PDB file of C-alpha atoms and ligand atoms in Angstrom:
ATOM      1  CA  MET A   1     181.744  97.030  44.873  1.00 95.00           C
ATOM      2  CA  LYS A   2     178.013  96.831  45.163  1.00 96.00           C
ATOM      3  CA  TYR A   3     175.784  99.597  46.636  1.00 97.00           C
ATOM      4  CA  PHE A   4     174.897  97.738  49.841  1.00 96.00           C
ATOM      5  CA  GLU A   5     178.605  97.183  50.468  1.00 97.00           C
ATOM      6  CA  LEU A   6     179.523 100.822  49.931  1.00 97.00           C
ATOM      7  CA  VAL A   7     176.652 101.791  52.375  1.00 97.00           C
ATOM      8  CA  LYS A   8     178.193  99.535  54.961  1.00 97.00           C
ATOM      9  CA  LYS A   9     181.785 100.968  54.060  1.00 97.00           C
ATOM     10  CA  ILE A  10     180.400 104.513  54.427  1.00 97.00           C
ATOM     11  CA  LYS A  11     178.528 103.563  57.752  1.00 96.00           C
ATOM     12  CA  ASP A  12     181.780 102.203  59.272  1.00 96.00           C
ATOM     13  CA  ILE A  13     183.525 105.416  58.396  1.00 96.00           C
ATOM     14  CA  LEU A  14     181.119 107.513  60.140  1.00 95.00           C
ATOM     15  CA  LEU A  15     180.441 104.994  63.314  1.00 93.00           C
ATOM     16  CA  PRO A  16     183.114 106.430  65.453  1.00 90.00           C
ATOM     17  CA  THR A  17     181.720 110.205  65.486  1.00 87.00           C
ATOM     18  CA  GLY A  18     178.257 109.271  64.075  1.00 78.00           C
ATOM     19  CA  GLY A  19     176.865 106.912  66.636  1.00 78.00           C
ATOM     20  CA  GLU A  20     173.114 105.920  66.032  1.00 85.00           C
ATOM     21  CA  TYR A  21     172.840 108.118  63.259  1.00 87.00           C
ATOM     22  CA  ALA A  22     175.806 106.548  61.008  1.00 93.00           C
ATOM     23  CA  GLY A  23     173.157 104.240  59.304  1.00 92.00           C
ATOM     24  CA  SER A  24     170.761 106.392  58.115  1.00 92.00           C
ATOM     25  CA  GLU A  25     173.775 109.299  57.025  1.00 93.00           C
ATOM     26  CA  ALA A  26     175.836 106.355  55.143  1.00 95.00           C
ATOM     27  CA  GLU A  27     172.371 105.978  52.769  1.00 94.00           C
ATOM     28  CA  LYS A  28     172.049 109.683  52.445  1.00 93.00           C
ATOM     29  CA  ILE A  29     175.751 110.053  51.543  1.00 95.00           C
ATOM     30  CA  THR A  30     175.422 107.201  49.235  1.00 96.00           C
ATOM     31  CA  GLY A  31     172.263 108.794  47.761  1.00 95.00           C
ATOM     32  CA  ILE A  32     174.248 112.163  47.501  1.00 94.00           C
ATOM     33  CA  ALA A  33     177.357 110.812  45.882  1.00 95.00           C
ATOM     34  CA  SER A  34     175.388 108.746  43.323  1.00 95.00           C
ATOM     35  CA  GLU A  35     172.700 111.405  42.760  1.00 94.00           C
ATOM     36  CA  THR A  36     170.029 109.044  43.800  1.00 92.00           C
ATOM     37  CA  ASP A  37     166.993 109.417  45.963  1.00 87.00           C
ATOM     38  CA  SER A  38     166.680 107.092  48.822  1.00 82.00           C
ATOM     39  CA  ALA A  39     163.664 104.894  47.340  1.00 87.00           C
ATOM     40  CA  ARG A  40     165.850 104.432  44.022  1.00 92.00           C
ATOM     41  CA  LEU A  41     169.126 103.761  45.882  1.00 92.00           C
ATOM     42  CA  PHE A  42     167.069 100.997  47.894  1.00 92.00           C
ATOM     43  CA  MET A  43     166.237  99.381  44.245  1.00 94.00           C
ATOM     44  CA  MET A  44     169.916  99.717  43.197  1.00 94.00           C
ATOM     45  CA  MET A  45     171.519  97.989  46.265  1.00 95.00           C
ATOM     46  CA  ARG A  46     172.603  94.819  44.453  1.00 96.00           C
ATOM     47  CA  GLU A  47     173.920  96.732  41.525  1.00 96.00           C
ATOM     48  CA  GLU A  48     177.760  97.498  41.156  1.00 97.00           C
ATOM     49  CA  ALA A  49     178.548 101.042  42.415  1.00 97.00           C
ATOM     50  CA  PRO A  50     180.699 103.029  40.051  1.00 97.00           C
ATOM     51  CA  ASP A  51     184.360 103.727  41.323  1.00 97.00           C
ATOM     52  CA  ASP A  52     183.696 107.578  40.941  1.00 97.00           C
ATOM     53  CA  VAL A  53     180.526 107.048  42.827  1.00 97.00           C
ATOM     54  CA  CYS A  54     182.534 104.992  45.751  1.00 97.00           C
ATOM     55  CA  ARG A  55     185.329 107.717  45.771  1.00 97.00           C
ATOM     56  CA  ARG A  56     182.865 110.691  46.184  1.00 96.00           C
ATOM     57  CA  ALA A  57     180.962 108.703  48.853  1.00 97.00           C
ATOM     58  CA  VAL A  58     184.338 108.039  50.892  1.00 97.00           C
ATOM     59  CA  ASP A  59     185.382 111.729  50.481  1.00 96.00           C
ATOM     60  CA  ILE A  60     182.083 112.919  51.691  1.00 95.00           C
ATOM     61  CA  ALA A  61     182.013 110.591  54.596  1.00 96.00           C
ATOM     62  CA  ARG A  62     185.392 111.801  55.769  1.00 95.00           C
ATOM     63  CA  ALA A  63     184.773 115.519  55.905  1.00 93.00           C
ATOM     64  CA  ARG A  64     181.471 114.269  57.666  1.00 92.00           C
ATOM     65  CA  SER A  65     183.589 112.170  60.374  1.00 92.00           C
ATOM     66  CA  GLU A  66     185.864 115.342  60.765  1.00 90.00           C
ATOM     67  CA  GLY A  67     182.383 117.350  61.747  1.00 89.00           C
ATOM     68  CA  LYS A  68     181.676 119.099  58.667  1.00 91.00           C
ATOM     69  CA  PRO A  69     177.930 119.661  58.396  1.00 92.00           C
ATOM     70  CA  LEU A  70     176.020 117.618  55.681  1.00 91.00           C
ATOM     71  CA  GLU A  71     174.357 121.009  54.428  1.00 94.00           C
ATOM     72  CA  TYR A  72     177.931 122.336  53.668  1.00 95.00           C
ATOM     73  CA  ILE A  73     178.515 119.265  51.715  1.00 91.00           C
ATOM     74  CA  THR A  74     175.106 119.406  49.745  1.00 89.00           C
ATOM     75  CA  LYS A  75     175.276 123.307  49.666  1.00 93.00           C
ATOM     76  CA  SER A  76     171.635 123.155  50.583  1.00 94.00           C
ATOM     77  CA  ALA A  77     169.528 123.450  53.877  1.00 96.00           C
ATOM     78  CA  CYS A  78     165.783 123.348  54.321  1.00 96.00           C
ATOM     79  CA  PHE A  79     164.648 125.968  56.495  1.00 97.00           C
ATOM     80  CA  PHE A  80     160.766 126.858  56.869  1.00 97.00           C
ATOM     81  CA  GLY A  81     159.830 124.977  53.851  1.00 97.00           C
ATOM     82  CA  LEU A  82     162.329 126.518  51.624  1.00 98.00           C
ATOM     83  CA  ASP A  83     165.723 125.557  50.208  1.00 97.00           C
ATOM     84  CA  PHE A  84     168.481 127.632  50.935  1.00 98.00           C
ATOM     85  CA  TYR A  85     171.996 127.821  49.521  1.00 98.00           C
ATOM     86  CA  VAL A  86     174.167 127.460  52.297  1.00 98.00           C
ATOM     87  CA  ASP A  87     178.165 126.970  52.684  1.00 97.00           C
ATOM     88  CA  GLU A  88     181.123 127.658  55.171  1.00 96.00           C
ATOM     89  CA  ARG A  89     180.389 131.422  55.005  1.00 97.00           C
ATOM     90  CA  VAL A  90     177.158 131.034  56.994  1.00 98.00           C
ATOM     91  CA  LEU A  91     175.604 129.186  60.040  1.00 97.00           C
ATOM     92  CA  VAL A  92     173.572 126.118  58.937  1.00 97.00           C
ATOM     93  CA  PRO A  93     169.800 127.298  59.596  1.00 97.00           C
ATOM     94  CA  ARG A  94     168.242 125.715  62.589  1.00 96.00           C
ATOM     95  CA  ALA A  95     165.127 124.278  63.013  1.00 95.00           C
ATOM     96  CA  ASP A  96     164.953 126.219  66.584  1.00 96.00           C
ATOM     97  CA  THR A  97     164.801 129.435  64.610  1.00 97.00           C
ATOM     98  CA  GLU A  98     161.704 128.708  62.634  1.00 96.00           C
ATOM     99  CA  VAL A  99     159.658 129.998  65.953  1.00 96.00           C
ATOM    100  CA  ILE A 100     160.754 133.485  65.348  1.00 97.00           C
ATOM    101  CA  VAL A 101     159.719 133.503  61.560  1.00 98.00           C
ATOM    102  CA  GLU A 102     156.437 132.411  62.677  1.00 97.00           C
ATOM    103  CA  LYS A 103     156.116 135.198  65.180  1.00 97.00           C
ATOM    104  CA  ALA A 104     157.273 137.655  62.713  1.00 97.00           C
ATOM    105  CA  ILE A 105     154.704 136.484  59.994  1.00 97.00           C
ATOM    106  CA  GLU A 106     151.865 136.620  62.477  1.00 97.00           C
ATOM    107  CA  ALA A 107     153.000 140.294  63.466  1.00 96.00           C
ATOM    108  CA  CYS A 108     153.428 141.427  59.872  1.00 94.00           C
ATOM    109  CA  ARG A 109     150.816 143.111  57.941  1.00 92.00           C
ATOM    110  CA  SER A 110     151.123 143.087  53.849  1.00 94.00           C
ATOM    111  CA  GLY A 111     153.740 145.447  52.689  1.00 95.00           C
ATOM    112  CA  ALA A 112     155.459 145.626  56.172  1.00 97.00           C
ATOM    113  CA  LYS A 113     158.972 146.767  56.233  1.00 98.00           C
ATOM    114  CA  ILE A 114     161.329 144.623  58.209  1.00 98.00           C
ATOM    115  CA  ALA A 115     165.011 144.371  58.989  1.00 98.00           C
ATOM    116  CA  ASP A 116     166.943 141.301  59.630  1.00 98.00           C
ATOM    117  CA  ILE A 117     170.131 142.163  61.300  1.00 98.00           C
ATOM    118  CA  CYS A 118     172.934 139.683  61.369  1.00 98.00           C
ATOM    119  CA  CYS A 119     170.999 137.792  58.388  1.00 98.00           C
ATOM    120  CA  GLY A 120     173.725 135.195  57.571  1.00 98.00           C
ATOM    121  CA  SER A 121     172.227 133.028  54.907  1.00 98.00           C
ATOM    122  CA  GLY A 122     168.945 135.294  54.835  1.00 98.00           C
ATOM    123  CA  CYS A 123     166.960 132.309  56.070  1.00 98.00           C
ATOM    124  CA  ILE A 124     164.847 134.429  58.621  1.00 98.00           C
ATOM    125  CA  GLY A 125     164.214 137.554  56.408  1.00 98.00           C
ATOM    126  CA  LEU A 126     163.629 135.853  53.224  1.00 98.00           C
ATOM    127  CA  SER A 127     161.100 133.061  54.856  1.00 98.00           C
ATOM    128  CA  VAL A 128     159.165 136.084  56.131  1.00 98.00           C
ATOM    129  CA  LEU A 129     159.242 137.912  52.939  1.00 98.00           C
ATOM    130  CA  LYS A 130     157.973 134.564  51.330  1.00 98.00           C
ATOM    131  CA  ASN A 131     155.094 134.503  53.629  1.00 97.00           C
ATOM    132  CA  VAL A 132     154.040 138.287  53.590  1.00 97.00           C
ATOM    133  CA  ASP A 133     152.467 139.804  50.762  1.00 96.00           C
ATOM    134  CA  GLY A 134     154.641 142.844  49.485  1.00 96.00           C
ATOM    135  CA  ALA A 135     156.529 143.020  52.587  1.00 98.00           C
ATOM    136  CA  THR A 136     160.135 144.377  52.071  1.00 98.00           C
ATOM    137  CA  ALA A 137     163.298 143.671  53.986  1.00 98.00           C
ATOM    138  CA  ASP A 138     166.751 145.415  54.751  1.00 98.00           C
ATOM    139  CA  MET A 139     168.812 142.627  55.570  1.00 98.00           C
ATOM    140  CA  PHE A 140     172.411 143.442  57.233  1.00 98.00           C
ATOM    141  CA  ASP A 141     175.394 141.168  57.952  1.00 98.00           C
ATOM    142  CA  ILE A 142     179.114 142.483  58.526  1.00 98.00           C
ATOM    143  CA  SER A 143     180.360 139.382  56.908  1.00 98.00           C
ATOM    144  CA  GLU A 144     180.972 139.777  52.994  1.00 98.00           C
ATOM    145  CA  GLY A 145     180.551 136.026  52.568  1.00 98.00           C
ATOM    146  CA  ALA A 146     177.355 135.846  54.272  1.00 98.00           C
ATOM    147  CA  CYS A 147     176.190 138.928  52.382  1.00 98.00           C
ATOM    148  CA  GLU A 148     177.136 136.887  49.239  1.00 98.00           C
ATOM    149  CA  VAL A 149     175.136 133.958  50.312  1.00 98.00           C
ATOM    150  CA  SER A 150     172.016 135.983  51.134  1.00 98.00           C
ATOM    151  CA  LEU A 151     172.171 137.589  47.765  1.00 98.00           C
ATOM    152  CA  GLU A 152     172.439 134.233  46.158  1.00 98.00           C
ATOM    153  CA  ASN A 153     169.144 133.136  48.238  1.00 98.00           C
ATOM    154  CA  THR A 154     167.452 136.322  47.313  1.00 98.00           C
ATOM    155  CA  ARG A 155     167.930 135.545  43.727  1.00 98.00           C
ATOM    156  CA  ARG A 156     167.052 131.864  43.987  1.00 98.00           C
ATOM    157  CA  LEU A 157     163.816 132.650  46.027  1.00 98.00           C
ATOM    158  CA  GLY A 158     162.766 135.199  43.601  1.00 98.00           C
ATOM    159  CA  LEU A 159     163.059 137.987  46.268  1.00 98.00           C
ATOM    160  CA  SER A 160     165.601 140.650  44.475  1.00 97.00           C
ATOM    161  CA  GLU A 161     162.884 143.255  44.351  1.00 97.00           C
ATOM    162  CA  ARG A 162     162.005 142.888  47.854  1.00 98.00           C
ATOM    163  CA  ALA A 163     165.219 142.250  49.694  1.00 98.00           C
ATOM    164  CA  ASN A 164     168.154 144.813  50.221  1.00 98.00           C
ATOM    165  CA  ILE A 165     171.266 142.972  51.247  1.00 98.00           C
ATOM    166  CA  LEU A 166     173.748 145.580  53.110  1.00 98.00           C
ATOM    167  CA  ARG A 167     177.246 144.838  54.509  1.00 98.00           C
ATOM    168  CA  GLN A 168     177.159 146.721  57.643  1.00 97.00           C
ATOM    169  CA  ASP A 169     178.675 146.325  61.203  1.00 98.00           C
ATOM    170  CA  VAL A 170     176.156 146.609  64.006  1.00 97.00           C
ATOM    171  CA  PHE A 171     178.767 148.583  66.273  1.00 97.00           C
ATOM    172  CA  SER A 172     179.524 151.159  63.972  1.00 97.00           C
ATOM    173  CA  SER A 173     178.321 154.354  65.320  1.00 95.00           C
ATOM    174  CA  ASP A 174     176.071 155.030  62.199  1.00 95.00           C
ATOM    175  CA  PHE A 175     174.402 152.162  62.515  1.00 97.00           C
ATOM    176  CA  LEU A 176     170.609 152.384  61.807  1.00 96.00           C
ATOM    177  CA  SER A 177     171.219 156.107  62.097  1.00 93.00           C
ATOM    178  CA  GLY A 178     169.709 157.335  58.773  1.00 91.00           C
ATOM    179  CA  GLY A 179     166.244 157.870  60.106  1.00 93.00           C
ATOM    180  CA  GLU A 180     164.675 154.570  58.465  1.00 94.00           C
ATOM    181  CA  LYS A 181     161.664 153.064  60.444  1.00 97.00           C
ATOM    182  CA  TYR A 182     160.778 149.194  60.374  1.00 98.00           C
ATOM    183  CA  ASP A 183     157.748 147.417  61.433  1.00 98.00           C
ATOM    184  CA  ILE A 184     159.648 144.625  62.822  1.00 98.00           C
ATOM    185  CA  ILE A 185     163.393 144.134  63.504  1.00 98.00           C
ATOM    186  CA  ILE A 186     164.577 140.722  63.602  1.00 98.00           C
ATOM    187  CA  SER A 187     167.803 139.282  64.600  1.00 98.00           C
ATOM    188  CA  ASN A 188     169.317 136.098  65.408  1.00 98.00           C
ATOM    189  CA  PRO A 189     172.599 137.512  66.518  1.00 98.00           C
ATOM    190  CA  PRO A 190     175.916 135.745  67.743  1.00 97.00           C
ATOM    191  CA  TYR A 191     174.920 134.684  71.251  1.00 97.00           C
ATOM    192  CA  ILE A 192     177.239 132.034  72.567  1.00 96.00           C
ATOM    193  CA  ARG A 193     179.357 132.982  75.383  1.00 95.00           C
ATOM    194  CA  THR A 194     183.009 133.241  74.498  1.00 93.00           C
ATOM    195  CA  GLU A 195     184.129 130.774  76.976  1.00 93.00           C
ATOM    196  CA  VAL A 196     181.617 128.157  75.875  1.00 94.00           C
ATOM    197  CA  ILE A 197     182.484 128.031  71.961  1.00 91.00           C
ATOM    198  CA  LYS A 198     185.768 125.885  72.665  1.00 86.00           C
ATOM    199  CA  GLY A 199     183.340 123.341  74.303  1.00 91.00           C
ATOM    200  CA  LEU A 200     180.709 122.846  71.097  1.00 89.00           C
ATOM    201  CA  SER A 201     180.430 119.941  68.935  1.00 86.00           C
ATOM    202  CA  ALA A 202     182.925 119.664  66.366  1.00 84.00           C
ATOM    203  CA  GLU A 203     180.102 120.040  63.946  1.00 86.00           C
ATOM    204  CA  VAL A 204     179.435 123.510  65.309  1.00 90.00           C
ATOM    205  CA  LYS A 205     182.973 124.426  65.343  1.00 88.00           C
ATOM    206  CA  ASN A 206     183.166 123.941  61.502  1.00 90.00           C
ATOM    207  CA  GLU A 207     180.706 126.766  61.242  1.00 94.00           C
ATOM    208  CA  PRO A 208     181.810 130.558  61.309  1.00 95.00           C
ATOM    209  CA  HIS A 209     182.917 131.622  64.821  1.00 94.00           C
ATOM    210  CA  ILE A 210     182.016 135.253  64.081  1.00 94.00           C
ATOM    211  CA  ALA A 211     178.359 134.067  63.796  1.00 96.00           C
ATOM    212  CA  LEU A 212     178.458 132.583  67.178  1.00 95.00           C
ATOM    213  CA  ASP A 213     180.621 134.478  69.533  1.00 95.00           C
ATOM    214  CA  GLY A 214     178.305 136.887  71.552  1.00 96.00           C
ATOM    215  CA  GLY A 215     181.029 138.398  73.799  1.00 95.00           C
ATOM    216  CA  ASP A 216     181.964 137.514  77.356  1.00 95.00           C
ATOM    217  CA  ASP A 217     178.519 137.070  78.670  1.00 96.00           C
ATOM    218  CA  GLY A 218     176.974 136.455  75.294  1.00 97.00           C
ATOM    219  CA  LEU A 219     174.745 139.559  75.466  1.00 98.00           C
ATOM    220  CA  ALA A 220     176.892 141.969  73.534  1.00 97.00           C
ATOM    221  CA  PHE A 221     174.704 142.035  70.681  1.00 98.00           C
ATOM    222  CA  TYR A 222     171.477 142.372  72.481  1.00 98.00           C
ATOM    223  CA  ARG A 223     172.702 145.271  74.265  1.00 98.00           C
ATOM    224  CA  ARG A 224     173.864 147.201  71.093  1.00 98.00           C
ATOM    225  CA  LEU A 225     170.582 146.435  69.395  1.00 98.00           C
ATOM    226  CA  LEU A 226     168.438 147.410  72.238  1.00 98.00           C
ATOM    227  CA  ASP A 227     170.335 150.750  72.297  1.00 97.00           C
ATOM    228  CA  VAL A 228     169.884 151.478  68.619  1.00 97.00           C
ATOM    229  CA  CYS A 229     166.722 149.535  67.386  1.00 97.00           C
ATOM    230  CA  PRO A 230     163.991 151.598  69.323  1.00 97.00           C
ATOM    231  CA  LYS A 231     164.352 154.519  67.423  1.00 96.00           C
ATOM    232  CA  ALA A 232     164.093 152.629  64.242  1.00 97.00           C
ATOM    233  CA  LEU A 233     160.860 150.945  64.825  1.00 97.00           C
ATOM    234  CA  SER A 234     157.611 152.614  63.736  1.00 96.00           C
ATOM    235  CA  ASP A 235     154.704 153.131  65.772  1.00 95.00           C
ATOM    236  CA  GLY A 236     153.520 149.625  67.194  1.00 94.00           C
ATOM    237  CA  GLY A 237     156.571 147.810  65.580  1.00 96.00           C
ATOM    238  CA  ALA A 238     158.808 145.116  67.290  1.00 98.00           C
ATOM    239  CA  ILE A 239     161.972 143.835  67.673  1.00 98.00           C
ATOM    240  CA  MET A 240     162.226 140.146  67.684  1.00 98.00           C
ATOM    241  CA  PHE A 241     165.424 138.353  68.985  1.00 98.00           C
ATOM    242  CA  GLU A 242     166.314 134.552  68.858  1.00 98.00           C
ATOM    243  CA  ILE A 243     168.020 133.930  72.291  1.00 98.00           C
ATOM    244  CA  GLY A 244     169.973 130.975  73.852  1.00 97.00           C
ATOM    245  CA  TYR A 245     167.762 128.687  75.967  1.00 96.00           C
ATOM    246  CA  ASP A 246     169.307 130.234  79.099  1.00 97.00           C
ATOM    247  CA  GLN A 247     169.216 134.100  78.154  1.00 98.00           C
ATOM    248  CA  ALA A 248     165.446 134.817  78.726  1.00 98.00           C
ATOM    249  CA  ALA A 249     166.089 136.659  82.250  1.00 98.00           C
ATOM    250  CA  ASP A 250     169.155 138.468  81.044  1.00 98.00           C
ATOM    251  CA  VAL A 251     167.471 139.532  77.936  1.00 98.00           C
ATOM    252  CA  THR A 252     164.219 140.639  79.619  1.00 98.00           C
ATOM    253  CA  SER A 253     166.308 142.718  82.363  1.00 98.00           C
ATOM    254  CA  GLU A 254     168.631 144.432  79.466  1.00 98.00           C
ATOM    255  CA  ALA A 255     165.133 145.270  77.822  1.00 98.00           C
ATOM    256  CA  ALA A 256     163.725 146.615  81.105  1.00 98.00           C
ATOM    257  CA  LYS A 257     166.828 148.629  82.063  1.00 97.00           C
ATOM    258  CA  ARG A 258     165.793 150.771  78.574  1.00 97.00           C
ATOM    259  CA  GLY A 259     162.251 150.763  79.642  1.00 97.00           C
ATOM    260  CA  LEU A 260     161.218 148.283  76.974  1.00 98.00           C
ATOM    261  CA  GLY A 261     158.666 145.233  77.594  1.00 97.00           C
ATOM    262  CA  CYS A 262     159.897 141.809  76.843  1.00 98.00           C
ATOM    263  CA  GLU A 263     157.745 138.816  76.370  1.00 98.00           C
ATOM    264  CA  ILE A 264     159.480 135.409  75.723  1.00 98.00           C
ATOM    265  CA  PHE A 265     158.338 132.411  73.584  1.00 98.00           C
ATOM    266  CA  ARG A 266     159.396 128.809  73.481  1.00 97.00           C
ATOM    267  CA  ASP A 267     160.829 126.757  70.395  1.00 95.00           C
ATOM    268  CA  TYR A 268     159.219 123.012  69.511  1.00 92.00           C
ATOM    269  CA  GLY A 269     162.079 121.767  71.654  1.00 93.00           C
ATOM    270  CA  GLY A 270     160.431 123.303  74.590  1.00 96.00           C
ATOM    271  CA  ASN A 271     163.425 125.938  75.099  1.00 97.00           C
ATOM    272  CA  ASP A 272     163.177 129.777  75.412  1.00 98.00           C
ATOM    273  CA  ARG A 273     164.262 130.769  71.987  1.00 98.00           C
ATOM    274  CA  CYS A 274     162.379 134.273  71.102  1.00 98.00           C
ATOM    275  CA  ALA A 275     162.114 137.341  72.685  1.00 98.00           C
ATOM    276  CA  ILE A 276     159.614 139.929  71.517  1.00 98.00           C
ATOM    277  CA  ILE A 277     160.331 143.402  72.459  1.00 98.00           C
ATOM    278  CA  LYS A 278     158.142 146.588  72.393  1.00 96.00           C
ATOM    279  CA  LYS A 279     158.338 150.084  73.163  1.00 89.00           C
TER     280      LYS A 279
HETATM  281  N1  LIG B   1     171.817 128.367  67.910  1.00 78.79           N
HETATM  282  C1  LIG B   1     172.924 128.424  67.628  1.00 78.79           C
HETATM  283  C2  LIG B   1     173.587 127.189  68.340  1.00 78.79           C
HETATM  284  O1  LIG B   1     173.267 126.423  69.041  1.00 78.79           O
HETATM  285  C3  LIG B   1     173.799 129.715  67.888  1.00 78.79           C
HETATM  286  C4  LIG B   1     173.028 130.830  66.891  1.00 78.79           C
HETATM  287  C5  LIG B   1     173.707 132.139  67.385  1.00 78.79           C
HETATM  288  O2  LIG B   1     174.554 132.510  68.135  1.00 78.79           O
HETATM  289  N2  LIG B   1     172.911 132.856  66.872  1.00 78.79           N
HETATM  290  O3  LIG B   1     174.794 126.961  67.772  1.00 78.79           O
END
């Protein structure tokens, strides 16, 4: 089979679920299977594709058509201009999350101490560290798998000396009770309402449920973090949450109940996405 025929075959596998993206994904998958970038693949279209490349491409396309995110197949996701290792143990970093990283970098002085709570792949905390001289981070997650992925990313990005990965449960009674102080506490906690999760796309359902489920009203983690984080903030420090597009009013009101001010910022899609909370 020639490469252009393989691309067509892959596109046909993807079409029922991939719709308008099937063509570009078919080229991408053929590129991954043949370990070729898209410019070279274009030059090879009339050459014969080896059997093992065809098999690999078909396997990837089948997994993809069942909703497996491409990032889990390539074990890599680009976030904030950095390459992160990802697999099924963590959420795929979203472009929408980059706004909270920008806000954190703006707010950090060099040498700042940050906490990234529910760190997953580590994409938020590590992106901040990469962009703030001498900053250090404690990065927490309850999932052992997520801690392993974060640790791997810490190594890959050369940040082992500045990031501490800690396996801890936000809801345990001693969480953040050790007197530690942070300049910035960042969190992209699970915030989807339990009821809504069932209706999400096949792609999102391939991601860890534990990273998405924010309880009956989606606010369980925000309430808990608003209870425990203020005492762990240094003077002038801030808590930064990623929030769902429809959670600005709820998070603002949970902050106000605790006497905390809350400012909301949008992502580049125009949705409310980031809450900055101060004492
Ligand atoms: N933004 C994610 C989504 O849309 C949810 C992330 C989260 O719950 N923290 O699937």
